[in-house]
Amino acid sequence: MHSHVVVLFLSAFLFSIGAIGVLVRKNAIIVFMCIELMFNAANLALVGYSHFLKSIDGVMLVLFVLAVAAAEAGVGLALFVLLFRNKGTIDVDKLNILKW
Amino acid sequence: MAKAKDIIKLIQKKHKKAVIEAEEFRGDPIVKVKKEKLIEVCEFLVKEKKLAYNLLVDVTAVDFLPYKRTPRFDIVYVLVSVDNEHRLILKTEVDEGEKVPSVYHIWKSANFPERETYDMFGIEFEGHPDLRRLLMWPGYEHYPLRKDFPTKGYDFDKKWDPEQIKDNVLKY
Amino acid sequence: MDFLIDIAITVVFNLIVFVGLLLIVAYSTWFERKLLGDFQLRLGPMRVGFHGLMQPIADAIKSFFKEDVIPKNADTVVFILAPMLSFVCALGVIAVIPFGGTVHIFGRDVKLILADIDVSVLYIFALAALGSYGCVLGGYASYNKYSLVGALRASALMISYELPFALTIIAVVLVSGTLSFSGIVDAQAGLWNIVKQPVAFILAIICGLAEINRTPFDMPETESELACGFNVEYSSMKFSMFFMAEYCHLFTISAIITTLFLGGWHGPFLPGPIWFLIKSIALMYFFIWERSTYPRLRIDQIMRFGWKFLLPVSLANLVVTAIVMTIF
Amino acid sequence: MKKGYYSVDDIREALRKPGYVTPLLKGLRYTFKMFMSKDVTIQYPTERRQISERWRGIHRLLKENDKFKCVGCGLCAEVCPPKAITIVTEESEEGERYPSKFQIDELRCIFCGFCVEVCPKDAIEYSKVYDFVGYDKKEFLLEKEDLVNPEKYIFQGK
Amino acid sequence: MIKYVWLVPFFPLIGVLINGILGWKLEKINKGIIHWIACGAVGLSFLVVWMIFRELLNLPPEHRHFEIIVYNWFTSGVLSVNVAYLVDPLSITMSLFVTGVGFLIHVYSIGYMGHDEGRYYRYFTYLNLFMFSMINLILANNFVLMFLGWEGVGVCSYLLIGFWFENKEFASAGKKAFVFNRIGDFGFVLGMFLLFFSVGKYTDIYTLNFYNAMSHVKFIPVAVASAVGILLFIGATGKSAQIPLYVWLPDAMAGPTPVSALIHAATMVTAGVYMVARCAPLYLHGHSAMEIVAIIGGVTSFFAATMAIAQYDIKKVIAYSTISQLGYMFLGVGVAAFSAGVFHIVTHSFFKALLFLGAGSVIHALSGEQDMRKMGGLKDKIPVTYWTFLIACLAISGIPGLSGFFSKDEILGKTFASGHYFLWFLGTVTAGLTAFYMFRVLFMTFFGESRVEPDVAKHIHESPATMTVPMIILAVLSAIGGYIGVPHLLGGSNRIESFLEPSFSYGGIETENLFHHVPAGTEYFLMIIAVLVGLAGIYVAYLFYMKNKSIPENLVKKYPTLHKLLYNKWYIDEIYEAVFEKPGHFLGSVLWMIWDELIVDGIVKGVSNIVRGIGCGLRFVQTGSVQFYAVGVLLGIVITVTYFLNF
Amino acid sequence: MAAERTWKLHMGPHHPSTHGVLRIELELEGEKVLKATPIIGQLHRGIEKIAEDFTFHQAIPLTDRLDYTAASLNNLGYVLAVEKLLGIEVPKRAQYLRVIISELSRIMGHHLWIGSAALDLGAMTVVFYTFADREIIMECIEEASGGRLTPTYMRIGGVSKDVNEKFIEKVKYFVDMFPEKIDGYETLLTDNIIWRQRNEDLAVISYDEAINLGLTGAVGRASGVNYDVRKAFPYSSYEDFDFEVPVGSKGDAFDRYMCRMEEFRQSVRIIKQAIENLPDGPVMADIPYLNPPQEKVRTDIDALIRRFKFVLEGFHAPKGEVYQSVEGSKGELGFYLYSDGGSKPYRCKIKSPCYIHVSALPAMVEGYMLSDIITAIGGLDIVLGEIDR
Amino acid sequence: MLAELMIPVIIFFMAVFFAMGSGVMVVCSKNPVHSALWMVSTLFSTAIIYLILQFDFIAAIQVIVYAGAIMMLIVYVIMLTSVDEEVRRKYRLRLYQIVGLAFIVIIFVELVKTGSSHLTGWEGLDWKHIPETFGSVKYIAHQLFSKYVFPFEVVSVLLLAAIAGSVVLAKKDKKD
């Protein structure tokens, strides 16, 4: 067992935790953070494999994931601010007007 | 700078019925008008080109309790014309419990002085947008500048109890 | 045995550097008060020791024995965590700054730098990023409107000024061809970067001022507006941690700019560390001087200045540098 | 514009000319000039300012021939706006009136100078003592013997 | 320099990009930036062309042929098309005057369009786009790239005719131009394909490259070559406004006058002639096509001239004159006098552009008035315009010494020499008519007493320098431009013919035996006849419109039918409407009712109804709760992960 | 449903830049001020009520405590009002001395204003320079009266003591050296782009609005209200001096600043003229019912009796009412006195300029940012001692 | 030397456990700010793991971009939106959430099963075999601007779009 196995385990763990967070938390920002956590788990797996396979490709992908996460954070948080301004809440249960 | 006498004459001419008394003291015209005609006179004072009293300097009151005068208070308005550079002391009489029309809509500078007069003498101004206690705290019962208020204050020796006025302050 | 000596040297060296840094931080408060006094026709601290030399120590003792107040509604854990975070991140910067050449001691070549890592510049940014949590969390945890506004301003300021600062430094990195501070210093052995990058130097000073929240960019604090901003509820040692973090920043930003632009520890006649200190203190002098002279800007003006002036200029500087580097 | 008034607009306009950077540098130069000039601080307890002849410090009761000049007329107590002076007048065997009690509450005193001004006998004057400190309110109630030599209250430092 | 020929279309393209993307902003900042960019782009192109031209002159004639491949555009089976530019005398001559005249008209536009707020950038963007397309058309080394330019100029023409699109009439004029161009283009595309396949079939060389195709055109049957030629010529009639597709050009005068000058007089409309000249070997091979070209050209020139006589709109007269002159060019190329045709393109572009610019200047001075009946006596008020206009009129009338004389005479001479005597006769009559109607315009506009409306009269002013300077330059060119092609007969060496000759002769088909030898005396005679006819035209115009103004009215009274016929342009528009538009409309309605409504819509709506039904069922899944959806995503992940990890 | 976008902030009474114990209740959206309500009264001492129990003479020190940054100006206003009530003329020398002292006070007031206004905006050094210069004025005033902050120099009918040579020397020294110092302040502030950016187009009050809100002094003049009591109703020989009054036009904080900076120069100009043309003569009017001079009291029993009468009973003013104002360092400072013929003011109303200015604060700051309130208050130059009285 | 080898291993495992713990706390914290702080510590621990795996650059970028910028932004927005919002509330899992949790467990098991195929006992960090330049800035930069230049450009366009998007979103309506 090498380090990358541990890293992969950690990755799986964090991914699951993040998914649980997305599923059960009500605060949209925490949901958002949990998505970031899942991203991070994916990054960990990529880095782990990159390290294991001695290939830089995984790391490069991590860079792009970071950039995407940054973009997502920018737009997503702007959306939350807007939501809060207009609706007065960022509770995902109450934001279900997209129904029909 | 027009002579005080001319000013008095002009006001008397235009508002014969409104003026109760008018005199000149130490070079300044002093005119006392009826409370009911106050707004009318004030508007005239602002609009008349020869007078143009566009600056309301002060509003205050004088309490005549020791003299047992029936309209107990004199309300005093000090007016200045910036362009013509002359002054006027305009007065009106009001008894306790009566209301005076507010001149806020003519001179916005009447805002604080009228509130203060209400605060200190208990004279209410009709039409003032925000007639609250100004210098004294909200919930204070007395009117300090009335002549029957001792300079020491009523509760000079009373211990200050923060709990007692806390509610009032919070209400504020 | 060699291993033990290695460890001993490392430990002793670390101790010297951090104790020295703490001393410098402590005395930079004295330095600032003295200088401000002189700029303002006053004397500054005079009572404790000769010309108030013991004043920092007296202050430290005083702040230890002050009552430590934690507001009733405060987020206690965060409230305690914030000053520590701030202070640690401020101290950590010194680890990558080279303040001298190589010294021969116990038969070993010891580099006068705590951690000669090859991504020092990124390390600095990482610490700066974490350090600004200190302000933000401190302001948030205090449960006070003034400090919350201070915290919001701090985070806005940090986000806006990190960017031009980074771009400015990247221009220097381009010129030097390395991300490591010791490499940058070595690259300046002949010609200082201030000559190659004068615009970047000025930009770095401006952004540096904003990074360490000093006038005219002292938005998070603004004692006259927010009554001290994010640290309004802090007292005792926690306050002095913020305070020391601030002065530590003052020194470290001087040290960083010295390293990046003023040739680091290079200089004739005197040994490296001395030169390093002289240059850093000269920069600190400038920062204090400037503080005594200028009023502060308003938050929206600062934002506008940062985004509409500093960012384009630093970007232009970077582009021009890159083009010039490519051509020559 | 009326006579005797002038507009500041053109001064304001002229300010726009120097630009952005030069005035900032000029400011730096000015503070540096001040940095180089002499400080004005006085190291207070050890160093003291030259104060004027008319300084209104703590009161001094003057004596003449080892007796207080004061005849206890009470004008000073009367004129005192904050009522800081307490005076009790008695008559001696020789028929001279003198103050049996002359007390000044230096915490109430506002140092307006009226008492000195109205004293018909020039019996009270101001000393130059301005740093009178104490730990208790009672220390500030000065009796007439205390007022003879107020210099003893000068703060000597630690 | 020749290998940088791609710079020529590149500069206008840059202008298009800058003005097109940033123009709305630049216009708010400073209008100057826009026209500096636009004119600068064209000016730079002109410089490059000039340098290439100089370089070309220094080479021996047989080496004056280059193909610069920029990049491979696309390859599809046997067909490989490059973005490649052909540099030979013909293309360079064309691009030289296109960029030159284009530059002058750009400059002129600064003054003319200066008052147009809000669309200034758009105008210059279109103009630059036109230059880009036109240069592509000219410099293209293959049919596809040429077609790109061909379509591009059509689009620009459409955009610019409808530039003031608030006016519905103008907008529909643009549409009309576009539709007629489309008809022509259809023929052009068909011709292109036919050429491609026929050349491929008979020689196994599948190519659309001009040089390759033309070199092998002699191997295909004459009938096929004729068919190709006719199809291509249909395209040319569309673009160059020949019978039967000429009707759009008079209406195209709705656009701004500089546009009329540039696109509808000097450059775009000559594209057809250029194309025919470019395909010279093809036409020489399929000579019945060439006959048709000549006949159509001659007839068009005559008809258009007759129509021009009765028009009162100053721009329309010039527009018909353009059609007529284009007819001349086609006549020239139709009798295999390619260089003469191209020569006429060049001279015509000078004086016709000048005429349009002059007309534009007049219109500008009269605040938009175009009716000649409301002009008159402008000679002294706008002297520069008058003198330049006069030069142009003299040039177009074929007065010896001016450019029109040489080129026109060349065509007429060659027509005569090739044995088309009737066409020669038509041409000569047309020459007289040309002189007549041009001087009619001149006299009605500049001489006599003023008929200008009083409130307009106050504002009459000479145009700004940006307008007059290009006019003066063009006037000089109109005057001396003909000397590049002084025929042998008059002691010249006809340099343009010898310069252009290599461009037509690569097909391996001899042209010499097409022309009879005409004795010098006959030639002189023909020349004199042409000149005399022209002078007679001028005199008649003088008689009618200066000396005795009642004559035209009397004539109208005397021959009302003829006048009506001429004034209504032989009722061609009405005929077209009756023959094509009405049945077309009917056919369209039928198709719309049956095909569209019933079948197409039926299918579409049926599908949508099915989808809606499914959606009605599925909408209960859509709770609006993000986390519910997340469960769906998780389900997907579970399936995917399970599949990939276990199977 | 929409979230509450605004929040409330209580600025003061313990806030570093409210210049005392002013409290402002702010309603903010982000950092934008939607509503500002000044709440005053925390320093209310009832000076008007106390004055009713004092004789006219005794009430003089009370006025020192109104605008303590320029105390002598308040003195002047009060004694002028009493003199007007009594109808007495003051000797020329006393008038000139009053002018010198009051102009020095005005400079003192402006010194404190510019120092604290700059400190509010973070320019921490200016306040020390101004205090260094203020010290010189303090010394002058100390030389004349014996007091520094609250000199109580004016008396009804004149001034308390004649000045000595040292005073004149010191004033002359100050007048010579001060213009250079003003240039110094301007180097640090006026020219500074940051200072300009913070002040320009801020808290704008138009002419009509200014006059309607009753703004006077530099605040009013910045909006173009060309009203200066020294010019409109000259008192205490101000008509003798050659000076001009600066007037702005935009009415923003920067115009207020500019007007005050110019007033510095004009005050120096007045002091220079007064100190050079200081006439000889007595400094107290010789009126029977006023306090007789000490030399007479020592020798003359009649004077002694007058002194006793003056102190114990005070003088009886004629029945009537007057309003007298002076140009204070903040604006028109007026005293309305009603006398019922007794020896005490029956009613003494103090019209303080800052009081009116504070009432105009909401009109100034609404729509600007949180930081701008600080600038606006700094530009208003308020003193709570005067507002709350 | 044993110690030299052991120290990174210890740090590695500490970081792993710390990351796990903080990850759990991100989901469990009631206060969103605390949640964000735990998130920062997760990211920081992850950065340490990257560091031990010798990806210095990625570690630094992780801290700067993730912990520094993104999380700072999140903290900022939390402060803007829900500082005073009541977080304690009755909570009841819905059916779909329970189903989702089951799915998550499945995924976790699957992932661990795959990852643990080499689960044979600790053999140490295998960072000895990695060439010195592997994770260095220079190497990554070379790769980024040669092999990955197209994704790089695409991501830059994405960021640009994100900037435009967030500006448009955050811009206040002119109407009010």
PDB file of N, CA and C in Angstrom, chain C residues 36 39-42 145-146 149 153 215-216 219 223-227 291-301, chain F residues 7-11 15-17 31 120-125 128-129 188 192 194 197-198 202 369 371-372 374:
ATOM      1  N   LEU C  36       6.702  59.278  14.118  1.00  0.00           N
ATOM      2  CA  LEU C  36       5.487  60.076  13.998  1.00  0.00           C
ATOM      3  C   LEU C  36       5.607  61.302  14.872  1.00  0.00           C
ATOM      4  N   PHE C  39       7.737  63.771  13.159  1.00  0.00           N
ATOM      5  CA  PHE C  39       7.051  64.418  12.045  1.00  0.00           C
ATOM      6  C   PHE C  39       6.028  65.425  12.538  1.00  0.00           C
ATOM      7  N   GLN C  40       5.519  65.192  13.727  1.00  0.00           N
ATOM      8  CA  GLN C  40       4.448  66.045  14.237  1.00  0.00           C
ATOM      9  C   GLN C  40       4.934  67.013  15.287  1.00  0.00           C
ATOM     10  N   LEU C  41       6.187  67.339  15.228  1.00  0.00           N
ATOM     11  CA  LEU C  41       6.780  68.321  16.135  1.00  0.00           C
ATOM     12  C   LEU C  41       6.716  67.860  17.589  1.00  0.00           C
ATOM     13  N   ARG C  42       6.630  66.558  17.802  1.00  0.00           N
ATOM     14  CA  ARG C  42       6.585  66.052  19.170  1.00  0.00           C
ATOM     15  C   ARG C  42       7.810  65.200  19.402  1.00  0.00           C
ATOM     16  N   LYS C 145     -21.397  45.921  14.851  1.00  0.00           N
ATOM     17  CA  LYS C 145     -21.616  46.389  13.483  1.00  0.00           C
ATOM     18  C   LYS C 145     -20.384  47.064  12.907  1.00  0.00           C
ATOM     19  N   TYR C 146     -19.720  47.829  13.750  1.00  0.00           N
ATOM     20  CA  TYR C 146     -18.530  48.508  13.258  1.00  0.00           C
ATOM     21  C   TYR C 146     -17.481  47.502  12.806  1.00  0.00           C
ATOM     22  N   VAL C 149     -18.437  45.811   9.557  1.00  0.00           N
ATOM     23  CA  VAL C 149     -18.139  46.651   8.391  1.00  0.00           C
ATOM     24  C   VAL C 149     -16.645  46.632   8.116  1.00  0.00           C
ATOM     25  N   ARG C 153     -14.910  45.367   4.722  1.00  0.00           N
ATOM     26  CA  ARG C 153     -13.972  46.207   3.996  1.00  0.00           C
ATOM     27  C   ARG C 153     -12.636  45.507   3.839  1.00  0.00           C
ATOM     28  N   THR C 215      -2.516  53.866   6.115  1.00  0.00           N
ATOM     29  CA  THR C 215      -2.988  55.039   5.380  1.00  0.00           C
ATOM     30  C   THR C 215      -2.206  55.158   4.083  1.00  0.00           C
ATOM     31  N   PRO C 216      -2.794  55.596   3.028  1.00  0.00           N
ATOM     32  CA  PRO C 216      -4.184  56.010   2.861  1.00  0.00           C
ATOM     33  C   PRO C 216      -5.167  54.864   2.595  1.00  0.00           C
ATOM     34  N   MET C 219      -8.537  50.993   5.459  1.00  0.00           N
ATOM     35  CA  MET C 219      -9.979  50.868   5.512  1.00  0.00           C
ATOM     36  C   MET C 219     -10.501  49.978   6.637  1.00  0.00           C
ATOM     37  N   GLU C 223      -9.899  54.477  12.320  1.00  0.00           N
ATOM     38  CA  GLU C 223     -10.320  54.793  13.678  1.00  0.00           C
ATOM     39  C   GLU C 223     -11.342  55.904  13.741  1.00  0.00           C
ATOM     40  N   SER C 224     -11.328  56.829  12.778  1.00  0.00           N
ATOM     41  CA  SER C 224     -12.282  57.923  12.901  1.00  0.00           C
ATOM     42  C   SER C 224     -13.651  57.563  12.345  1.00  0.00           C
ATOM     43  N   GLU C 225     -13.738  56.506  11.528  1.00  0.00           N
ATOM     44  CA  GLU C 225     -15.050  56.162  10.999  1.00  0.00           C
ATOM     45  C   GLU C 225     -15.656  54.989  11.758  1.00  0.00           C
ATOM     46  N   LEU C 226     -14.875  53.933  11.822  1.00  0.00           N
ATOM     47  CA  LEU C 226     -15.398  52.708  12.407  1.00  0.00           C
ATOM     48  C   LEU C 226     -14.880  52.494  13.818  1.00  0.00           C
ATOM     49  N   ALA C 227     -14.261  53.512  14.363  1.00  0.00           N
ATOM     50  CA  ALA C 227     -13.788  53.420  15.745  1.00  0.00           C
ATOM     51  C   ALA C 227     -12.899  52.204  15.929  1.00  0.00           C
ATOM     52  N   ARG C 291       2.572  57.837   6.151  1.00  0.00           N
ATOM     53  CA  ARG C 291       1.390  57.791   7.016  1.00  0.00           C
ATOM     54  C   ARG C 291       1.148  59.131   7.683  1.00  0.00           C
ATOM     55  N   SER C 292       2.265  59.796   8.036  1.00  0.00           N
ATOM     56  CA  SER C 292       2.105  61.062   8.740  1.00  0.00           C
ATOM     57  C   SER C 292       1.616  62.155   7.804  1.00  0.00           C
ATOM     58  N   THR C 293       1.683  61.926   6.506  1.00  0.00           N
ATOM     59  CA  THR C 293       1.400  63.013   5.577  1.00  0.00           C
ATOM     60  C   THR C 293       0.003  62.964   4.980  1.00  0.00           C
ATOM     61  N   TYR C 294      -0.483  61.750   4.692  1.00  0.00           N
ATOM     62  CA  TYR C 294      -1.671  61.698   3.843  1.00  0.00           C
ATOM     63  C   TYR C 294      -2.944  61.385   4.609  1.00  0.00           C
ATOM     64  N   PRO C 295      -4.046  61.962   4.100  1.00  0.00           N
ATOM     65  CA  PRO C 295      -5.348  61.517   4.596  1.00  0.00           C
ATOM     66  C   PRO C 295      -5.698  60.164   3.968  1.00  0.00           C
ATOM     67  N   ARG C 296      -6.787  59.582   4.416  1.00  0.00           N
ATOM     68  CA  ARG C 296      -7.139  58.297   3.826  1.00  0.00           C
ATOM     69  C   ARG C 296      -8.235  58.466   2.783  1.00  0.00           C
ATOM     70  N   LEU C 297      -8.299  57.478   1.908  1.00  0.00           N
ATOM     71  CA  LEU C 297      -9.314  57.510   0.856  1.00  0.00           C
ATOM     72  C   LEU C 297     -10.585  56.836   1.349  1.00  0.00           C
ATOM     73  N   ARG C 298     -11.637  57.037   0.597  1.00  0.00           N
ATOM     74  CA  ARG C 298     -12.875  56.384   0.939  1.00  0.00           C
ATOM     75  C   ARG C 298     -12.865  54.994   0.318  1.00  0.00           C
ATOM     76  N   ILE C 299     -13.690  54.102   0.840  1.00  0.00           N
ATOM     77  CA  ILE C 299     -13.596  52.709   0.403  1.00  0.00           C
ATOM     78  C   ILE C 299     -13.899  52.578  -1.082  1.00  0.00           C
ATOM     79  N   ASP C 300     -14.885  53.316  -1.573  1.00  0.00           N
ATOM     80  CA  ASP C 300     -15.194  53.153  -3.004  1.00  0.00           C
ATOM     81  C   ASP C 300     -14.095  53.757  -3.858  1.00  0.00           C
ATOM     82  N   GLN C 301     -13.469  54.831  -3.346  1.00  0.00           N
ATOM     83  CA  GLN C 301     -12.353  55.409  -4.096  1.00  0.00           C
ATOM     84  C   GLN C 301     -11.178  54.439  -4.140  1.00  0.00           C
TER      85      GLN C 301
ATOM     86  N   TRP F   7     -29.691  48.584   7.346  1.00  0.00           N
ATOM     87  CA  TRP F   7     -29.353  48.294   8.730  1.00  0.00           C
ATOM     88  C   TRP F   7     -29.111  49.589   9.460  1.00  0.00           C
ATOM     89  N   LYS F   8     -29.241  49.499  10.767  1.00  0.00           N
ATOM     90  CA  LYS F   8     -29.132  50.720  11.553  1.00  0.00           C
ATOM     91  C   LYS F   8     -27.808  50.765  12.273  1.00  0.00           C
ATOM     92  N   LEU F   9     -27.273  51.940  12.363  1.00  0.00           N
ATOM     93  CA  LEU F   9     -25.998  52.097  13.053  1.00  0.00           C
ATOM     94  C   LEU F   9     -26.099  53.343  13.912  1.00  0.00           C
ATOM     95  N   HIS F  10     -25.757  53.166  15.163  1.00  0.00           N
ATOM     96  CA  HIS F  10     -25.725  54.333  16.042  1.00  0.00           C
ATOM     97  C   HIS F  10     -24.317  54.850  16.096  1.00  0.00           C
ATOM     98  N   MET F  11     -24.163  56.010  15.519  1.00  0.00           N
ATOM     99  CA  MET F  11     -22.832  56.590  15.501  1.00  0.00           C
ATOM    100  C   MET F  11     -22.770  57.571  16.655  1.00  0.00           C
ATOM    101  N   HIS F  15     -18.042  58.186  19.829  1.00  0.00           N
ATOM    102  CA  HIS F  15     -17.421  57.868  18.550  1.00  0.00           C
ATOM    103  C   HIS F  15     -16.320  58.879  18.307  1.00  0.00           C
ATOM    104  N   PRO F  16     -15.215  58.434  17.788  1.00  0.00           N
ATOM    105  CA  PRO F  16     -14.061  59.336  17.706  1.00  0.00           C
ATOM    106  C   PRO F  16     -14.291  60.572  16.865  1.00  0.00           C
ATOM    107  N   SER F  17     -15.196  60.525  15.932  1.00  0.00           N
ATOM    108  CA  SER F  17     -15.237  61.681  15.039  1.00  0.00           C
ATOM    109  C   SER F  17     -16.561  62.408  15.085  1.00  0.00           C
ATOM    110  N   GLU F  31     -23.037  50.636   2.563  1.00  0.00           N
ATOM    111  CA  GLU F  31     -22.405  51.777   3.209  1.00  0.00           C
ATOM    112  C   GLU F  31     -23.074  53.077   2.825  1.00  0.00           C
ATOM    113  N   ASP F 120      -9.974  63.338  11.184  1.00  0.00           N
ATOM    114  CA  ASP F 120     -11.089  62.467  10.824  1.00  0.00           C
ATOM    115  C   ASP F 120     -10.806  61.725   9.533  1.00  0.00           C
ATOM    116  N   LEU F 121     -10.143  62.396   8.631  1.00  0.00           N
ATOM    117  CA  LEU F 121      -9.853  61.754   7.348  1.00  0.00           C
ATOM    118  C   LEU F 121      -8.508  61.045   7.388  1.00  0.00           C
ATOM    119  N   GLY F 122      -7.915  60.946   8.543  1.00  0.00           N
ATOM    120  CA  GLY F 122      -6.700  60.156   8.647  1.00  0.00           C
ATOM    121  C   GLY F 122      -5.420  60.938   8.463  1.00  0.00           C
ATOM    122  N   ALA F 123      -5.534  62.231   8.150  1.00  0.00           N
ATOM    123  CA  ALA F 123      -4.308  63.030   8.054  1.00  0.00           C
ATOM    124  C   ALA F 123      -3.948  63.458   9.464  1.00  0.00           C
ATOM    125  N   MET F 124      -3.168  62.624  10.140  1.00  0.00           N
ATOM    126  CA  MET F 124      -3.026  62.794  11.581  1.00  0.00           C
ATOM    127  C   MET F 124      -2.051  63.884  11.955  1.00  0.00           C
ATOM    128  N   THR F 125      -1.298  64.376  11.014  1.00  0.00           N
ATOM    129  CA  THR F 125      -0.227  65.287  11.394  1.00  0.00           C
ATOM    130  C   THR F 125      -0.694  66.725  11.533  1.00  0.00           C
ATOM    131  N   PHE F 128      -1.443  68.317  14.879  1.00  0.00           N
ATOM    132  CA  PHE F 128      -0.328  68.696  15.753  1.00  0.00           C
ATOM    133  C   PHE F 128       0.264  70.031  15.333  1.00  0.00           C
ATOM    134  N   TYR F 129       0.341  70.240  14.033  1.00  0.00           N
ATOM    135  CA  TYR F 129       0.848  71.540  13.567  1.00  0.00           C
ATOM    136  C   TYR F 129      -0.081  72.652  14.001  1.00  0.00           C
ATOM    137  N   LEU F 188      -0.317  70.449   2.844  1.00  0.00           N
ATOM    138  CA  LEU F 188      -0.687  69.101   3.278  1.00  0.00           C
ATOM    139  C   LEU F 188      -2.105  68.734   2.864  1.00  0.00           C
ATOM    140  N   ASN F 192      -3.524  68.414  -1.772  1.00  0.00           N
ATOM    141  CA  ASN F 192      -3.484  66.951  -1.793  1.00  0.00           C
ATOM    142  C   ASN F 192      -4.683  66.374  -2.521  1.00  0.00           C
ATOM    143  N   ILE F 194      -5.903  63.452  -2.499  1.00  0.00           N
ATOM    144  CA  ILE F 194      -6.760  62.605  -1.672  1.00  0.00           C
ATOM    145  C   ILE F 194      -7.752  63.475  -0.902  1.00  0.00           C
ATOM    146  N   GLN F 197     -10.336  64.716  -3.242  1.00  0.00           N
ATOM    147  CA  GLN F 197     -11.294  63.682  -3.626  1.00  0.00           C
ATOM    148  C   GLN F 197     -12.276  63.394  -2.509  1.00  0.00           C
ATOM    149  N   ARG F 198     -11.774  63.454  -1.287  1.00  0.00           N
ATOM    150  CA  ARG F 198     -12.680  63.167  -0.180  1.00  0.00           C
ATOM    151  C   ARG F 198     -13.671  64.285   0.050  1.00  0.00           C
ATOM    152  N   LEU F 202     -19.209  66.813  -2.163  1.00  0.00           N
ATOM    153  CA  LEU F 202     -19.705  66.027  -1.045  1.00  0.00           C
ATOM    154  C   LEU F 202     -20.560  66.912  -0.158  1.00  0.00           C
ATOM    155  N   MET F 369     -21.926  58.224   1.466  1.00  0.00           N
ATOM    156  CA  MET F 369     -21.490  56.995   2.110  1.00  0.00           C
ATOM    157  C   MET F 369     -21.158  57.228   3.576  1.00  0.00           C
ATOM    158  N   SER F 371     -18.480  56.848   5.180  1.00  0.00           N
ATOM    159  CA  SER F 371     -17.256  57.621   5.425  1.00  0.00           C
ATOM    160  C   SER F 371     -17.497  59.100   5.200  1.00  0.00           C
ATOM    161  N   ASP F 372     -18.476  59.418   4.349  1.00  0.00           N
ATOM    162  CA  ASP F 372     -18.689  60.821   4.026  1.00  0.00           C
ATOM    163  C   ASP F 372     -19.314  61.585   5.177  1.00  0.00           C
ATOM    164  N   ILE F 374     -18.397  61.458   8.144  1.00  0.00           N
ATOM    165  CA  ILE F 374     -17.271  61.980   8.913  1.00  0.00           C
ATOM    166  C   ILE F 374     -16.780  63.272   8.279  1.00  0.00           C
TER     167      ILE F 374
END
